[in-house]
Amino acid sequence: PFGSAPVPARFVDVAARVDHLAELGVTAVLLMPVTEFPWDYSAGYNPLTQWAPESRYGTPAEFRALVDALHSRGIAVLLDVVWNHFSPSDNFMWSYDGSQIYYDTPAIDTPWGAQPDYDRPAVRDYFIHSTLQWLEEYRLDGFRFDATAFIPLYQSSGWSLLQDVNNAVDNRWADKLMVAEQLPSDPWVTRPTSLGGAGFDSQYHMQF
């Protein structure tokens, strides 16, 4: 009903169309990653940060307004987050203070970029606190975690990081949904952390 949107579309463009989504019977939306990335065009899987909404899409206030608009129509909002790597370009966290405090030395590479050093308490806090910020400041309803198999694949501490974030969310919010893009499927990903699982609420079903 509003015609075409600019490319890339902005938070305000989506907010203007929430009535149409409600009319279609939509009950939840899953946003592809909206954290800041290099340049203006990306699917979002090359993040520069886990904290800031992409400026090309709009301001933090406009993103909050989008979430509120969807909620006002009874539509839940989940966000896709990428923890398994950072962008290989424009990576301001690389040698952040002149030393390598966010990455191993030598760096651990994934198919998409270097993986942060999950052994460091400050790095683990960086990720977990960013999750709490999205829930507290932007009132999201949950997350889809990208390529969770790659988080502990290169560093065993990645498994305990996933346990820690799920425990942190469960301890504060009983109604938030945590989804793992776990390929291949692994029943341990959705087992409770008290039983050694990663504690996710659901995971992708690869066979389906």
PDB file of N, CA and C in Angstrom, residues 133-205:
ATOM      1  N   GLN A 133      21.675  -5.653  26.316  1.00  0.00           N
ATOM      2  CA  GLN A 133      21.317  -4.318  25.840  1.00  0.00           C
ATOM      3  C   GLN A 133      20.178  -4.374  24.824  1.00  0.00           C
ATOM      4  N   TRP A 134      20.231  -5.300  23.860  1.00  0.00           N
ATOM      5  CA  TRP A 134      19.173  -5.398  22.852  1.00  0.00           C
ATOM      6  C   TRP A 134      17.833  -5.723  23.500  1.00  0.00           C
ATOM      7  N   LEU A 135      17.860  -6.511  24.556  1.00  0.00           N
ATOM      8  CA  LEU A 135      16.613  -6.851  25.242  1.00  0.00           C
ATOM      9  C   LEU A 135      16.110  -5.705  26.102  1.00  0.00           C
ATOM     10  N   GLU A 136      17.024  -5.026  26.780  1.00  0.00           N
ATOM     11  CA  GLU A 136      16.626  -3.962  27.703  1.00  0.00           C
ATOM     12  C   GLU A 136      16.294  -2.663  26.971  1.00  0.00           C
ATOM     13  N   GLU A 137      17.184  -2.236  26.092  1.00  0.00           N
ATOM     14  CA  GLU A 137      17.045  -0.925  25.460  1.00  0.00           C
ATOM     15  C   GLU A 137      16.101  -0.946  24.257  1.00  0.00           C
ATOM     16  N   TYR A 138      16.041  -2.077  23.561  1.00  0.00           N
ATOM     17  CA  TYR A 138      15.234  -2.138  22.342  1.00  0.00           C
ATOM     18  C   TYR A 138      14.019  -3.053  22.477  1.00  0.00           C
ATOM     19  N   ARG A 139      13.905  -3.726  23.609  1.00  0.00           N
ATOM     20  CA  ARG A 139      12.714  -4.525  23.959  1.00  0.00           C
ATOM     21  C   ARG A 139      12.433  -5.642  22.950  1.00  0.00           C
ATOM     22  N   LEU A 140      13.497  -6.281  22.476  1.00  0.00           N
ATOM     23  CA  LEU A 140      13.331  -7.394  21.550  1.00  0.00           C
ATOM     24  C   LEU A 140      12.752  -8.609  22.264  1.00  0.00           C
ATOM     25  N   ASP A 141      12.255  -9.550  21.467  1.00  0.00           N
ATOM     26  CA  ASP A 141      11.626 -10.753  22.018  1.00  0.00           C
ATOM     27  C   ASP A 141      12.512 -11.984  21.928  1.00  0.00           C
ATOM     28  N   GLY A 142      13.663 -11.857  21.309  1.00  0.00           N
ATOM     29  CA  GLY A 142      14.559 -12.995  21.224  1.00  0.00           C
ATOM     30  C   GLY A 142      15.553 -12.837  20.093  1.00  0.00           C
ATOM     31  N   PHE A 143      16.297 -13.920  19.840  1.00  0.00           N
ATOM     32  CA  PHE A 143      17.399 -13.877  18.882  1.00  0.00           C
ATOM     33  C   PHE A 143      17.468 -15.178  18.091  1.00  0.00           C
ATOM     34  N   ARG A 144      18.025 -15.070  16.910  1.00  0.00           N
ATOM     35  CA  ARG A 144      18.479 -16.219  16.140  1.00  0.00           C
ATOM     36  C   ARG A 144      20.000 -16.081  16.046  1.00  0.00           C
ATOM     37  N   PHE A 145      20.725 -17.071  16.553  1.00  0.00           N
ATOM     38  CA  PHE A 145      22.182 -17.032  16.568  1.00  0.00           C
ATOM     39  C   PHE A 145      22.717 -17.709  15.311  1.00  0.00           C
ATOM     40  N   ASP A 146      23.493 -16.959  14.550  1.00  0.00           N
ATOM     41  CA  ASP A 146      24.004 -17.430  13.275  1.00  0.00           C
ATOM     42  C   ASP A 146      25.102 -18.466  13.463  1.00  0.00           C
ATOM     43  N   ALA A 147      24.998 -19.573  12.708  1.00  0.00           N
ATOM     44  CA  ALA A 147      26.063 -20.581  12.600  1.00  0.00           C
ATOM     45  C   ALA A 147      26.679 -20.921  13.957  1.00  0.00           C
ATOM     46  N   THR A 148      25.833 -21.388  14.871  1.00  0.00           N
ATOM     47  CA  THR A 148      26.323 -21.689  16.227  1.00  0.00           C
ATOM     48  C   THR A 148      27.364 -22.798  16.243  1.00  0.00           C
ATOM     49  N   ALA A 149      27.363 -23.698  15.253  1.00  0.00           N
ATOM     50  CA  ALA A 149      28.348 -24.778  15.238  1.00  0.00           C
ATOM     51  C   ALA A 149      29.769 -24.244  15.147  1.00  0.00           C
ATOM     52  N   PHE A 150      29.938 -23.049  14.575  1.00  0.00           N
ATOM     53  CA  PHE A 150      31.280 -22.502  14.398  1.00  0.00           C
ATOM     54  C   PHE A 150      31.789 -21.783  15.645  1.00  0.00           C
ATOM     55  N   ILE A 151      30.911 -21.530  16.617  1.00  0.00           N
ATOM     56  CA  ILE A 151      31.363 -20.818  17.812  1.00  0.00           C
ATOM     57  C   ILE A 151      32.253 -21.706  18.675  1.00  0.00           C
ATOM     58  N   PRO A 152      31.832 -22.957  19.003  1.00  0.00           N
ATOM     59  CA  PRO A 152      32.755 -23.838  19.738  1.00  0.00           C
ATOM     60  C   PRO A 152      33.647 -24.678  18.831  1.00  0.00           C
ATOM     61  N   LEU A 153      33.458 -24.607  17.491  1.00  0.00           N
ATOM     62  CA  LEU A 153      34.238 -25.454  16.597  1.00  0.00           C
ATOM     63  C   LEU A 153      35.728 -25.172  16.709  1.00  0.00           C
ATOM     64  N   TYR A 154      36.095 -23.900  16.802  1.00  0.00           N
ATOM     65  CA  TYR A 154      37.501 -23.516  16.840  1.00  0.00           C
ATOM     66  C   TYR A 154      38.001 -23.262  18.254  1.00  0.00           C
ATOM     67  N   GLN A 155      37.088 -22.974  19.175  1.00  0.00           N
ATOM     68  CA  GLN A 155      37.460 -22.711  20.566  1.00  0.00           C
ATOM     69  C   GLN A 155      36.448 -23.413  21.477  1.00  0.00           C
ATOM     70  N   SER A 156      36.934 -24.323  22.313  1.00  0.00           N
ATOM     71  CA  SER A 156      36.025 -25.048  23.197  1.00  0.00           C
ATOM     72  C   SER A 156      35.289 -24.106  24.140  1.00  0.00           C
ATOM     73  N   SER A 157      35.878 -22.954  24.457  1.00  0.00           N
ATOM     74  CA  SER A 157      35.237 -21.986  25.343  1.00  0.00           C
ATOM     75  C   SER A 157      33.983 -21.378  24.715  1.00  0.00           C
ATOM     76  N   GLY A 158      33.811 -21.540  23.398  1.00  0.00           N
ATOM     77  CA  GLY A 158      32.611 -21.039  22.744  1.00  0.00           C
ATOM     78  C   GLY A 158      31.351 -21.713  23.254  1.00  0.00           C
ATOM     79  N   TRP A 159      31.459 -22.992  23.648  1.00  0.00           N
ATOM     80  CA  TRP A 159      30.287 -23.707  24.169  1.00  0.00           C
ATOM     81  C   TRP A 159      29.829 -23.094  25.484  1.00  0.00           C
ATOM     82  N   SER A 160      30.769 -22.830  26.380  1.00  0.00           N
ATOM     83  CA  SER A 160      30.393 -22.228  27.667  1.00  0.00           C
ATOM     84  C   SER A 160      29.893 -20.799  27.482  1.00  0.00           C
ATOM     85  N   LEU A 161      30.348 -20.093  26.442  1.00  0.00           N
ATOM     86  CA  LEU A 161      29.826 -18.760  26.155  1.00  0.00           C
ATOM     87  C   LEU A 161      28.345 -18.840  25.790  1.00  0.00           C
ATOM     88  N   LEU A 162      27.983 -19.821  24.961  1.00  0.00           N
ATOM     89  CA  LEU A 162      26.576 -20.003  24.607  1.00  0.00           C
ATOM     90  C   LEU A 162      25.750 -20.370  25.837  1.00  0.00           C
ATOM     91  N   GLN A 163      26.298 -21.200  26.704  1.00  0.00           N
ATOM     92  CA  GLN A 163      25.603 -21.535  27.945  1.00  0.00           C
ATOM     93  C   GLN A 163      25.403 -20.290  28.805  1.00  0.00           C
ATOM     94  N   ASP A 164      26.434 -19.466  28.884  1.00  0.00           N
ATOM     95  CA  ASP A 164      26.361 -18.274  29.738  1.00  0.00           C
ATOM     96  C   ASP A 164      25.313 -17.282  29.244  1.00  0.00           C
ATOM     97  N   VAL A 165      25.225 -17.081  27.925  1.00  0.00           N
ATOM     98  CA  VAL A 165      24.247 -16.114  27.429  1.00  0.00           C
ATOM     99  C   VAL A 165      22.832 -16.642  27.609  1.00  0.00           C
ATOM    100  N   ASN A 166      22.619 -17.940  27.408  1.00  0.00           N
ATOM    101  CA  ASN A 166      21.288 -18.492  27.615  1.00  0.00           C
ATOM    102  C   ASN A 166      20.892 -18.464  29.089  1.00  0.00           C
ATOM    103  N   ASN A 167      21.843 -18.709  29.974  1.00  0.00           N
ATOM    104  CA  ASN A 167      21.549 -18.599  31.404  1.00  0.00           C
ATOM    105  C   ASN A 167      21.221 -17.159  31.785  1.00  0.00           C
ATOM    106  N   ALA A 168      21.980 -16.204  31.231  1.00  0.00           N
ATOM    107  CA  ALA A 168      21.748 -14.793  31.556  1.00  0.00           C
ATOM    108  C   ALA A 168      20.364 -14.354  31.119  1.00  0.00           C
ATOM    109  N   VAL A 169      19.946 -14.779  29.934  1.00  0.00           N
ATOM    110  CA  VAL A 169      18.618 -14.402  29.438  1.00  0.00           C
ATOM    111  C   VAL A 169      17.530 -15.112  30.235  1.00  0.00           C
ATOM    112  N   ASP A 170      17.714 -16.402  30.493  1.00  0.00           N
ATOM    113  CA  ASP A 170      16.708 -17.150  31.264  1.00  0.00           C
ATOM    114  C   ASP A 170      16.528 -16.586  32.662  1.00  0.00           C
ATOM    115  N   ASN A 171      17.619 -16.115  33.252  1.00  0.00           N
ATOM    116  CA  ASN A 171      17.545 -15.595  34.620  1.00  0.00           C
ATOM    117  C   ASN A 171      16.835 -14.251  34.707  1.00  0.00           C
ATOM    118  N   ARG A 172      16.767 -13.528  33.595  1.00  0.00           N
ATOM    119  CA  ARG A 172      16.148 -12.197  33.602  1.00  0.00           C
ATOM    120  C   ARG A 172      14.786 -12.161  32.925  1.00  0.00           C
ATOM    121  N   TRP A 173      14.616 -12.981  31.891  1.00  0.00           N
ATOM    122  CA  TRP A 173      13.370 -12.966  31.121  1.00  0.00           C
ATOM    123  C   TRP A 173      12.934 -14.399  30.833  1.00  0.00           C
ATOM    124  N   ALA A 174      11.748 -14.758  31.291  1.00  0.00           N
ATOM    125  CA  ALA A 174      11.236 -16.106  31.030  1.00  0.00           C
ATOM    126  C   ALA A 174      10.599 -16.219  29.662  1.00  0.00           C
ATOM    127  N   ASP A 175      10.315 -15.092  29.016  1.00  0.00           N
ATOM    128  CA  ASP A 175       9.524 -15.112  27.787  1.00  0.00           C
ATOM    129  C   ASP A 175      10.333 -14.820  26.525  1.00  0.00           C
ATOM    130  N   LYS A 176      11.647 -14.790  26.604  1.00  0.00           N
ATOM    131  CA  LYS A 176      12.463 -14.511  25.428  1.00  0.00           C
ATOM    132  C   LYS A 176      12.842 -15.816  24.729  1.00  0.00           C
ATOM    133  N   LEU A 177      12.863 -15.773  23.388  1.00  0.00           N
ATOM    134  CA  LEU A 177      13.135 -16.961  22.584  1.00  0.00           C
ATOM    135  C   LEU A 177      14.559 -16.918  22.046  1.00  0.00           C
ATOM    136  N   MET A 178      15.305 -17.982  22.299  1.00  0.00           N
ATOM    137  CA  MET A 178      16.691 -18.097  21.843  1.00  0.00           C
ATOM    138  C   MET A 178      16.772 -19.266  20.858  1.00  0.00           C
ATOM    139  N   VAL A 179      17.083 -18.939  19.599  1.00  0.00           N
ATOM    140  CA  VAL A 179      17.080 -19.930  18.520  1.00  0.00           C
ATOM    141  C   VAL A 179      18.498 -20.074  17.977  1.00  0.00           C
ATOM    142  N   ALA A 180      18.935 -21.313  17.788  1.00  0.00           N
ATOM    143  CA  ALA A 180      20.267 -21.587  17.242  1.00  0.00           C
ATOM    144  C   ALA A 180      20.154 -22.043  15.797  1.00  0.00           C
ATOM    145  N   GLU A 181      20.927 -21.403  14.907  1.00  0.00           N
ATOM    146  CA  GLU A 181      21.074 -21.960  13.565  1.00  0.00           C
ATOM    147  C   GLU A 181      22.174 -23.013  13.660  1.00  0.00           C
ATOM    148  N   GLN A 182      21.804 -24.181  14.133  1.00  0.00           N
ATOM    149  CA  GLN A 182      22.754 -25.260  14.373  1.00  0.00           C
ATOM    150  C   GLN A 182      22.707 -26.232  13.208  1.00  0.00           C
ATOM    151  N   LEU A 183      23.751 -26.226  12.394  1.00  0.00           N
ATOM    152  CA  LEU A 183      23.855 -27.099  11.233  1.00  0.00           C
ATOM    153  C   LEU A 183      25.209 -27.808  11.261  1.00  0.00           C
ATOM    154  N   PRO A 184      25.220 -29.141  11.382  1.00  0.00           N
ATOM    155  CA  PRO A 184      24.082 -30.053  11.446  1.00  0.00           C
ATOM    156  C   PRO A 184      23.383 -29.996  12.806  1.00  0.00           C
ATOM    157  N   SER A 185      22.184 -30.565  12.853  1.00  0.00           N
ATOM    158  CA  SER A 185      21.408 -30.569  14.080  1.00  0.00           C
ATOM    159  C   SER A 185      22.180 -31.275  15.203  1.00  0.00           C
ATOM    160  N   ASP A 186      21.983 -30.812  16.429  1.00  0.00           N
ATOM    161  CA  ASP A 186      22.673 -31.379  17.589  1.00  0.00           C
ATOM    162  C   ASP A 186      21.748 -31.277  18.794  1.00  0.00           C
ATOM    163  N   PRO A 187      21.242 -32.393  19.321  1.00  0.00           N
ATOM    164  CA  PRO A 187      20.305 -32.325  20.443  1.00  0.00           C
ATOM    165  C   PRO A 187      20.871 -31.656  21.679  1.00  0.00           C
ATOM    166  N   TRP A 188      22.190 -31.622  21.832  1.00  0.00           N
ATOM    167  CA  TRP A 188      22.791 -30.991  23.006  1.00  0.00           C
ATOM    168  C   TRP A 188      22.594 -29.478  23.003  1.00  0.00           C
ATOM    169  N   VAL A 189      22.380 -28.899  21.829  1.00  0.00           N
ATOM    170  CA  VAL A 189      22.230 -27.445  21.731  1.00  0.00           C
ATOM    171  C   VAL A 189      20.973 -26.972  22.453  1.00  0.00           C
ATOM    172  N   THR A 190      19.928 -27.795  22.474  1.00  0.00           N
ATOM    173  CA  THR A 190      18.669 -27.403  23.107  1.00  0.00           C
ATOM    174  C   THR A 190      18.427 -28.125  24.429  1.00  0.00           C
ATOM    175  N   ARG A 191      19.419 -28.799  24.967  1.00  0.00           N
ATOM    176  CA  ARG A 191      19.284 -29.366  26.304  1.00  0.00           C
ATOM    177  C   ARG A 191      19.610 -28.288  27.333  1.00  0.00           C
ATOM    178  N   PRO A 192      19.015 -28.387  28.538  1.00  0.00           N
ATOM    179  CA  PRO A 192      19.297 -27.387  29.572  1.00  0.00           C
ATOM    180  C   PRO A 192      20.784 -27.334  29.922  1.00  0.00           C
ATOM    181  N   THR A 193      21.236 -26.166  30.295  1.00  0.00           N
ATOM    182  CA  THR A 193      22.646 -26.034  30.681  1.00  0.00           C
ATOM    183  C   THR A 193      22.956 -26.855  31.919  1.00  0.00           C
ATOM    184  N   SER A 194      21.948 -27.085  32.764  1.00  0.00           N
ATOM    185  CA  SER A 194      22.167 -27.901  33.965  1.00  0.00           C
ATOM    186  C   SER A 194      22.515 -29.338  33.628  1.00  0.00           C
ATOM    187  N   LEU A 195      22.197 -29.764  32.397  1.00  0.00           N
ATOM    188  CA  LEU A 195      22.521 -31.118  31.933  1.00  0.00           C
ATOM    189  C   LEU A 195      23.693 -31.120  30.967  1.00  0.00           C
ATOM    190  N   GLY A 196      24.374 -29.967  30.849  1.00  0.00           N
ATOM    191  CA  GLY A 196      25.515 -29.863  29.958  1.00  0.00           C
ATOM    192  C   GLY A 196      25.189 -29.340  28.576  1.00  0.00           C
ATOM    193  N   GLY A 197      23.909 -29.056  28.318  1.00  0.00           N
ATOM    194  CA  GLY A 197      23.526 -28.528  27.017  1.00  0.00           C
ATOM    195  C   GLY A 197      23.840 -27.052  26.879  1.00  0.00           C
ATOM    196  N   ALA A 198      23.593 -26.524  25.667  1.00  0.00           N
ATOM    197  CA  ALA A 198      23.841 -25.101  25.441  1.00  0.00           C
ATOM    198  C   ALA A 198      22.688 -24.239  25.916  1.00  0.00           C
ATOM    199  N   GLY A 199      21.498 -24.834  26.114  1.00  0.00           N
ATOM    200  CA  GLY A 199      20.391 -24.098  26.715  1.00  0.00           C
ATOM    201  C   GLY A 199      19.522 -23.306  25.764  1.00  0.00           C
ATOM    202  N   PHE A 200      19.655 -23.504  24.446  1.00  0.00           N
ATOM    203  CA  PHE A 200      18.778 -22.795  23.514  1.00  0.00           C
ATOM    204  C   PHE A 200      17.351 -23.343  23.605  1.00  0.00           C
ATOM    205  N   ASP A 201      16.375 -22.494  23.277  1.00  0.00           N
ATOM    206  CA  ASP A 201      14.986 -22.910  23.287  1.00  0.00           C
ATOM    207  C   ASP A 201      14.617 -23.754  22.079  1.00  0.00           C
ATOM    208  N   SER A 202      15.259 -23.470  20.942  1.00  0.00           N
ATOM    209  CA  SER A 202      15.004 -24.236  19.724  1.00  0.00           C
ATOM    210  C   SER A 202      16.210 -24.121  18.814  1.00  0.00           C
ATOM    211  N   GLN A 203      16.230 -24.993  17.802  1.00  0.00           N
ATOM    212  CA  GLN A 203      17.319 -24.968  16.825  1.00  0.00           C
ATOM    213  C   GLN A 203      16.773 -25.310  15.459  1.00  0.00           C
ATOM    214  N   TYR A 204      17.523 -24.910  14.428  1.00  0.00           N
ATOM    215  CA  TYR A 204      17.133 -25.251  13.068  1.00  0.00           C
ATOM    216  C   TYR A 204      17.151 -26.772  12.889  1.00  0.00           C
ATOM    217  N   HIS A 205      16.199 -27.296  12.116  1.00  0.00           N
ATOM    218  CA  HIS A 205      16.102 -28.728  11.846  1.00  0.00           C
ATOM    219  C   HIS A 205      16.635 -28.971  10.439  1.00  0.00           C
TER     220      HIS A 205
END
